Amino acid sequence: MIDRSLLHIEKPARYMGGEMGSITKSSPEVTFVLAFPDVYEIGMSHLGFQILYDILNQPEWLAAERVYTPWPDREEQLRSTGAGLATLENTTPIGTADILGFTLQHELSYTNILNMLQLGGIPLLAAERDAGFPLVIGGGPCAYNPEPLADFFDAFLIGDGEEAVLEIAAQYRLWKSANKPKDSLLAALATIPGVYIPAYFSASYHDDGRIEKIIPLAGINSVKRRFLSDLGAAPYPTSPVIPFLKAVHDRVSMEIGRGCTRGCRFCQAGYIYRPVRERTPEEILSAIDATLEATGYDEVSLLSLATGDYGCLTPLLKELMQRYAESRVAISFPSLRVGTLDGELLEEVKKVRKTGLTLAPEAGTERLRSIVNKGITQEALLAAAKSAYGAGWRLIKLYFMIGLPTETMEDIEGIIELSRLVKREGKLSGNGGEVNVSVSSFVPKAHTPFQWEPQISYEEILTKQEFLRLELKKKKLNFKWHDAPLSVIEGVFARGDRRLGRVLQEAVKLGCRFDSWGDHFRFQKWLQAFANADIDPRFYLRQRELDEILPWDHLDSGVSRQFLLAERQKAFAGEFTPDCRSGCTACGVCDFKTVRMNLADKPEELTAAQPRHEAAAQDFDRIRVRYSKTGRMIFLSHLELINLFTRAIKRAGVPVKFSQGFHPHPKFSFATALSVGVESAAEYLDIEIDANFGAERLMAALNSVLPQGIAIMAAQSIPAKSPSLSAITELVSYRVTLPEARADLAQRVETFLALDSCPFSRTKKHGVQEYDLRHELHSLSSTADSLTMEIGRGKPLEFAAAITGLAPETLKGSRIEKLEVIFKDLSL
């Protein structure tokens, strides 16, 4: 059943489901709902979410479904109607799920978690949830200090999830079939390596607020992180869910390695994802081949904490270019480390198109880079910039932090000077020299050598940001920064304890949502929440004593406390710790049996695949296609529909002609854009394909990959010089079914037809559009609850409002069907 209320909110495609790659199961034994505490476009970009979705859907008895935080307009709808938050796959109310698993990616998503629980009718406090409610669990980087969330969760998974999630689901299945109390489920889960039950621990506090001791309550003193020993053997989603609307990262995401060997002292990910485990080039190529075929994406991102350190990167990249350059698949990276960026690498990447290039010096001076163990010299950075500009890049993004330990104003000035020198390299190359300078504020994180350090104050952040803004502007450098209030809240919760749960509850009561979105963040409400909970946020930003008990001390990341303390001491001495690829640094993670660094061997030669060749321009045929758009597909906008067809053409292997220019696009054109919410059996597009492919084969190929609700109904070849669809469209036939029958509808139709004129005006972006509804109406008939019309210009609801005398708001629930298009010269 179609939820037409989605037509009254922004981006209904966020909630419609039915994407290619999504999996729907009927009556599974266990339903595991994966919950992402942010909006759909963000969640659909997260690779870990896709990996777990794929793994959890493999057993027949288990079903994974998805839910994302509803945007405020959708939340208002749910609250006003009393409808609960439900999944995309089966519209399963999350309150009826067996397991509800939240991904914990960043601290500013915590209010969204509580809000989602409320929208699902689930009690916030774990202590108030009996066996009739879902098991609420969390995992991800924030699970390494989940204490601010401890009161709300039944369990957390610390570490890699690929194997553990199935073990959790299997234990739940056994418990569910045995019909035992919830306590027995928690006890069983606690036996799974990496699973932390917060109810099994409590804390006492000194009078000054510091933790006195962490008290084990169930005979478990600490919980050690879960390790995935062989990344290559883990399942990988080669048929991921493909979003209808554009996600933040709209591409194939290929994790080539996990972990980092560099040891940057501020970087939590570098410590909690140790040791480095790499996939082989053959495994990577196989996964990319399958994923491109299944998705139709035109970009592949090679993901790792240190992509440039992947030992087989250059041969891998050459093979990817050999395979995909001619089919216009681009290869991109996250930020690259200076020193791994060479001319050979740049030459390969630019063969398709120049994706973004980000370099991360982190600090403005070599002194401060030594403190944080970022072994980058100014000369190396400028050499990398010179290579990039010389290879044709016009824009380089530089990433820095302020507030690092021992920072002085000289280090801040170093950011400006280093950015200026990078810009100069671009000007000397003749390729422009555009530089974007992005600056965030350092937030000390758990399980790092800087976990004891203070975070600079809100006022100091603002002072340094203003200095950078003014000085960078003088140098004509673009400046982006992370808002100071957001950094403050992130810092509080990053090293917070269980007492902050009261603050979270107060913040949600006050309406805090989407706190990582600057236009939704409300600092004053947060300050009020702290006041209501009688907690001073500055307490959590302070320097920690080296012998102080920290809230996460009972959670073992694998990296020893002794190593972190030694790294802190080396930092303040300016001593460098080498990359552990060159020798073990004795951090404590590896047991050198199951947990060890696992690097891919350099292949002697990669098996070269034949590239796809495009047909010559004179070999193309123009095909006119008629298709239908029904069911939940009515929620797609015209832009989303173009995106859908672009990917479908690629998935179907249709040899389509491309436009010329820097960003080539497949050559197809639609008739007029169909409004969101309108069903249609008469949509048209023209597409240019290889003449040897043929219209019937095109129709079959597209129907094999299009989602339910989009179907090709007819296809035929037309002359290459045929007029465009928009040029030959004369009339369109619609049927409007009203929300309820009207006894006077036939009389109103007769009255309207008797009119000589019915002027109408519509305010548009570029002015007022005026036309006459009566003159644009060519035929009109009715039943008790519907109008069928043929019209030229105008929208069917505009005519329906004029005919019935009803306000457009009253007609919003009407069903609109596009029945036929009448062409001037051609009917298909």
Short mmCIF file of N, CA and C in Angstrom, two decimals, residues 442-541:
data_model
loop_
_atom_site.label_atom_id
_atom_site.label_comp_id
_atom_site.label_asym_id
_atom_site.label_seq_id
_atom_site.Cartn_x
_atom_site.Cartn_y
_atom_site.Cartn_z
N PHE A 442 40.65 20.10 17.42
CA PHE A 442 41.08 18.84 18.00
C PHE A 442 40.19 18.45 19.17
N VAL A 443 39.68 17.21 19.11
CA VAL A 443 38.87 16.65 20.18
C VAL A 443 39.60 15.41 20.70
N PRO A 444 40.10 15.44 21.95
CA PRO A 444 40.77 14.25 22.50
C PRO A 444 39.82 13.06 22.54
N LYS A 445 40.32 11.89 22.13
CA LYS A 445 39.49 10.70 22.05
C LYS A 445 40.06 9.58 22.92
N ALA A 446 39.17 8.69 23.34
CA ALA A 446 39.56 7.54 24.14
C ALA A 446 40.49 6.62 23.35
N HIS A 447 41.36 5.93 24.09
CA HIS A 447 42.27 4.93 23.53
C HIS A 447 43.32 5.54 22.60
N THR A 448 43.70 6.79 22.84
CA THR A 448 44.79 7.42 22.10
C THR A 448 45.80 8.00 23.10
N PRO A 449 47.02 8.29 22.66
CA PRO A 449 47.99 8.90 23.57
C PRO A 449 47.57 10.26 24.11
N PHE A 450 46.64 10.93 23.43
CA PHE A 450 46.19 12.25 23.87
C PHE A 450 44.86 12.18 24.64
N GLN A 451 44.48 11.00 25.11
CA GLN A 451 43.20 10.87 25.81
C GLN A 451 43.19 11.62 27.15
N TRP A 452 44.37 11.96 27.66
CA TRP A 452 44.45 12.69 28.93
C TRP A 452 44.48 14.21 28.75
N GLU A 453 44.63 14.69 27.47
CA GLU A 453 44.89 16.12 27.24
C GLU A 453 43.60 16.95 27.29
N PRO A 454 43.73 18.23 27.62
CA PRO A 454 42.53 19.10 27.63
C PRO A 454 42.13 19.48 26.21
N GLN A 455 40.87 19.81 26.07
CA GLN A 455 40.38 20.38 24.81
C GLN A 455 40.32 21.89 24.99
N ILE A 456 40.75 22.62 23.98
CA ILE A 456 40.74 24.08 24.12
C ILE A 456 39.30 24.57 24.26
N SER A 457 39.15 25.71 24.89
CA SER A 457 37.82 26.23 25.22
C SER A 457 37.10 26.73 23.98
N TYR A 458 35.81 26.88 24.17
CA TYR A 458 34.94 27.46 23.14
C TYR A 458 35.46 28.81 22.69
N GLU A 459 35.84 29.65 23.66
CA GLU A 459 36.31 31.00 23.34
C GLU A 459 37.62 30.96 22.55
N GLU A 460 38.52 30.04 22.92
CA GLU A 460 39.80 29.95 22.21
C GLU A 460 39.60 29.44 20.78
N ILE A 461 38.68 28.52 20.60
CA ILE A 461 38.38 28.05 19.24
C ILE A 461 37.92 29.22 18.37
N LEU A 462 36.99 30.02 18.90
CA LEU A 462 36.46 31.15 18.13
C LEU A 462 37.56 32.16 17.79
N THR A 463 38.43 32.43 18.75
CA THR A 463 39.52 33.39 18.51
C THR A 463 40.43 32.91 17.39
N LYS A 464 40.81 31.65 17.44
CA LYS A 464 41.72 31.12 16.41
C LYS A 464 41.03 31.01 15.06
N GLN A 465 39.77 30.66 15.04
CA GLN A 465 39.04 30.59 13.77
C GLN A 465 38.93 31.97 13.13
N GLU A 466 38.65 32.98 13.93
CA GLU A 466 38.52 34.33 13.38
C GLU A 466 39.86 34.82 12.83
N PHE A 467 40.94 34.52 13.53
CA PHE A 467 42.27 34.89 13.04
C PHE A 467 42.54 34.22 11.69
N LEU A 468 42.25 32.94 11.59
CA LEU A 468 42.46 32.23 10.33
C LEU A 468 41.57 32.78 9.22
N ARG A 469 40.33 33.07 9.55
CA ARG A 469 39.41 33.58 8.53
C ARG A 469 39.92 34.87 7.91
N LEU A 470 40.37 35.79 8.76
CA LEU A 470 40.84 37.08 8.27
C LEU A 470 42.14 36.95 7.48
N GLU A 471 43.07 36.16 8.00
CA GLU A 471 44.39 36.06 7.36
C GLU A 471 44.34 35.24 6.07
N LEU A 472 43.56 34.17 6.05
CA LEU A 472 43.44 33.37 4.84
C LEU A 472 42.73 34.14 3.73
N LYS A 473 41.78 34.97 4.13
CA LYS A 473 41.08 35.80 3.14
C LYS A 473 42.05 36.75 2.45
N LYS A 474 42.99 37.28 3.22
CA LYS A 474 43.99 38.18 2.63
C LYS A 474 44.83 37.47 1.58
N LYS A 475 45.05 36.17 1.77
CA LYS A 475 45.85 35.39 0.83
C LYS A 475 45.00 34.78 -0.28
N LYS A 476 43.70 35.12 -0.30
CA LYS A 476 42.76 34.59 -1.30
C LYS A 476 42.69 33.07 -1.23
N LEU A 477 42.62 32.57 0.00
CA LEU A 477 42.49 31.14 0.25
C LEU A 477 41.10 30.86 0.82
N ASN A 478 40.44 29.85 0.31
CA ASN A 478 39.11 29.49 0.78
C ASN A 478 39.21 28.81 2.14
N PHE A 479 38.33 29.17 3.05
CA PHE A 479 38.41 28.67 4.42
C PHE A 479 37.10 28.03 4.84
N LYS A 480 37.19 26.80 5.34
CA LYS A 480 36.04 26.11 5.91
C LYS A 480 36.43 25.65 7.31
N TRP A 481 35.49 25.70 8.24
CA TRP A 481 35.80 25.36 9.62
C TRP A 481 34.65 24.59 10.24
N HIS A 482 34.97 23.94 11.35
CA HIS A 482 33.97 23.20 12.12
C HIS A 482 33.49 24.10 13.25
N ASP A 483 32.19 24.30 13.34
CA ASP A 483 31.64 25.24 14.31
C ASP A 483 32.07 24.89 15.73
N ALA A 484 32.48 25.92 16.47
CA ALA A 484 32.99 25.73 17.82
C ALA A 484 32.00 25.04 18.76
N PRO A 485 30.71 25.42 18.77
CA PRO A 485 29.78 24.75 19.70
C PRO A 485 29.68 23.25 19.44
N LEU A 486 29.73 22.85 18.17
CA LEU A 486 29.65 21.42 17.85
C LEU A 486 30.87 20.68 18.40
N SER A 487 32.04 21.31 18.31
CA SER A 487 33.26 20.69 18.83
C SER A 487 33.18 20.53 20.35
N VAL A 488 32.57 21.51 21.01
CA VAL A 488 32.42 21.43 22.47
C VAL A 488 31.57 20.22 22.86
N ILE A 489 30.42 20.07 22.23
CA ILE A 489 29.52 18.96 22.57
C ILE A 489 30.17 17.62 22.21
N GLU A 490 30.83 17.56 21.06
CA GLU A 490 31.54 16.34 20.68
C GLU A 490 32.58 15.98 21.73
N GLY A 491 33.34 16.99 22.20
CA GLY A 491 34.38 16.75 23.18
C GLY A 491 33.84 16.25 24.51
N VAL A 492 32.72 16.79 24.92
CA VAL A 492 32.11 16.37 26.19
C VAL A 492 31.76 14.89 26.14
N PHE A 493 31.09 14.47 25.08
CA PHE A 493 30.61 13.09 25.01
C PHE A 493 31.70 12.11 24.60
N ALA A 494 32.74 12.59 23.90
CA ALA A 494 33.82 11.69 23.49
C ALA A 494 34.53 11.09 24.70
N ARG A 495 34.65 11.86 25.80
CA ARG A 495 35.33 11.35 27.00
C ARG A 495 34.39 11.39 28.20
N GLY A 496 33.09 11.23 27.92
CA GLY A 496 32.10 11.35 28.97
C GLY A 496 31.85 10.04 29.70
N ASP A 497 31.04 10.14 30.76
CA ASP A 497 30.67 8.97 31.56
C ASP A 497 29.15 8.84 31.60
N ARG A 498 28.67 7.92 32.43
CA ARG A 498 27.25 7.60 32.43
C ARG A 498 26.36 8.74 32.93
N ARG A 499 26.93 9.66 33.67
CA ARG A 499 26.11 10.77 34.17
C ARG A 499 25.57 11.64 33.03
N LEU A 500 26.21 11.58 31.89
CA LEU A 500 25.76 12.39 30.75
C LEU A 500 24.46 11.86 30.13
N GLY A 501 24.04 10.66 30.52
CA GLY A 501 22.76 10.16 30.03
C GLY A 501 21.62 11.10 30.41
N ARG A 502 21.71 11.72 31.60
CA ARG A 502 20.68 12.67 32.03
C ARG A 502 20.65 13.89 31.11
N VAL A 503 21.84 14.32 30.67
CA VAL A 503 21.92 15.47 29.77
C VAL A 503 21.27 15.13 28.43
N LEU A 504 21.55 13.93 27.93
CA LEU A 504 20.94 13.51 26.66
C LEU A 504 19.42 13.52 26.75
N GLN A 505 18.89 12.99 27.82
CA GLN A 505 17.43 12.97 27.96
C GLN A 505 16.87 14.39 28.00
N GLU A 506 17.53 15.29 28.71
CA GLU A 506 17.08 16.68 28.77
C GLU A 506 17.16 17.35 27.40
N ALA A 507 18.25 17.08 26.67
CA ALA A 507 18.43 17.68 25.35
C ALA A 507 17.33 17.24 24.39
N VAL A 508 16.97 15.95 24.44
CA VAL A 508 15.91 15.45 23.57
C VAL A 508 14.57 16.08 23.95
N LYS A 509 14.32 16.22 25.25
CA LYS A 509 13.08 16.88 25.69
C LYS A 509 13.00 18.31 25.16
N LEU A 510 14.16 18.98 25.08
CA LEU A 510 14.20 20.36 24.61
C LEU A 510 14.15 20.48 23.09
N GLY A 511 14.18 19.35 22.40
CA GLY A 511 14.05 19.37 20.94
C GLY A 511 15.34 19.25 20.17
N CYS A 512 16.44 18.87 20.82
CA CYS A 512 17.71 18.72 20.09
C CYS A 512 17.64 17.52 19.15
N ARG A 513 17.98 17.76 17.90
CA ARG A 513 17.98 16.73 16.85
C ARG A 513 19.05 17.11 15.85
N PHE A 514 19.55 16.14 15.13
CA PHE A 514 20.47 16.39 14.02
C PHE A 514 21.55 17.41 14.41
N ASP A 515 22.22 17.12 15.51
CA ASP A 515 23.18 18.08 16.06
C ASP A 515 24.43 18.24 15.20
N SER A 516 24.72 17.29 14.33
CA SER A 516 25.87 17.46 13.44
C SER A 516 25.55 18.35 12.25
N TRP A 517 24.29 18.70 12.08
CA TRP A 517 23.86 19.62 11.02
C TRP A 517 23.83 21.03 11.62
N GLY A 518 24.72 21.89 11.12
CA GLY A 518 24.85 23.22 11.70
C GLY A 518 23.56 24.00 11.79
N ASP A 519 22.69 23.86 10.78
CA ASP A 519 21.46 24.65 10.78
C ASP A 519 20.40 24.07 11.72
N HIS A 520 20.65 22.88 12.28
CA HIS A 520 19.71 22.30 13.24
C HIS A 520 20.26 22.31 14.66
N PHE A 521 21.56 22.53 14.81
CA PHE A 521 22.20 22.51 16.12
C PHE A 521 21.78 23.74 16.91
N ARG A 522 21.41 23.53 18.20
CA ARG A 522 20.96 24.63 19.06
C ARG A 522 21.79 24.60 20.35
N PHE A 523 22.85 25.42 20.36
CA PHE A 523 23.79 25.41 21.48
C PHE A 523 23.11 25.83 22.78
N GLN A 524 22.22 26.81 22.71
CA GLN A 524 21.56 27.29 23.92
C GLN A 524 20.70 26.19 24.55
N LYS A 525 20.08 25.37 23.73
CA LYS A 525 19.29 24.26 24.27
C LYS A 525 20.20 23.25 24.96
N TRP A 526 21.38 23.04 24.39
CA TRP A 526 22.32 22.12 25.03
C TRP A 526 22.78 22.67 26.38
N LEU A 527 23.08 23.95 26.42
CA LEU A 527 23.50 24.55 27.69
C LEU A 527 22.38 24.45 28.73
N GLN A 528 21.15 24.60 28.27
CA GLN A 528 20.02 24.45 29.18
C GLN A 528 19.90 23.00 29.67
N ALA A 529 20.17 22.05 28.77
CA ALA A 529 20.13 20.62 29.15
C ALA A 529 21.16 20.32 30.22
N PHE A 530 22.37 20.86 30.06
CA PHE A 530 23.41 20.66 31.08
C PHE A 530 22.97 21.27 32.41
N ALA A 531 22.39 22.46 32.34
CA ALA A 531 21.94 23.12 33.56
C ALA A 531 20.84 22.32 34.24
N ASN A 532 19.89 21.81 33.44
CA ASN A 532 18.80 21.02 33.99
C ASN A 532 19.31 19.76 34.69
N ALA A 533 20.40 19.18 34.14
CA ALA A 533 20.98 17.96 34.71
C ALA A 533 22.00 18.27 35.79
N ASP A 534 22.25 19.55 36.05
CA ASP A 534 23.21 20.00 37.06
C ASP A 534 24.61 19.45 36.76
N ILE A 535 25.02 19.58 35.51
CA ILE A 535 26.33 19.10 35.07
C ILE A 535 27.03 20.23 34.33
N ASP A 536 28.31 20.45 34.67
CA ASP A 536 29.12 21.46 34.00
C ASP A 536 29.87 20.80 32.85
N PRO A 537 29.60 21.18 31.60
CA PRO A 537 30.28 20.52 30.47
C PRO A 537 31.78 20.69 30.50
N ARG A 538 32.28 21.77 31.11
CA ARG A 538 33.72 22.01 31.12
C ARG A 538 34.48 20.94 31.90
N PHE A 539 33.78 20.26 32.80
CA PHE A 539 34.41 19.18 33.56
C PHE A 539 34.97 18.10 32.64
N TYR A 540 34.29 17.89 31.51
CA TYR A 540 34.68 16.80 30.59
C TYR A 540 35.70 17.25 29.54
N LEU A 541 36.01 18.53 29.50
CA LEU A 541 37.00 19.04 28.54
C LEU A 541 38.37 19.25 29.20
#
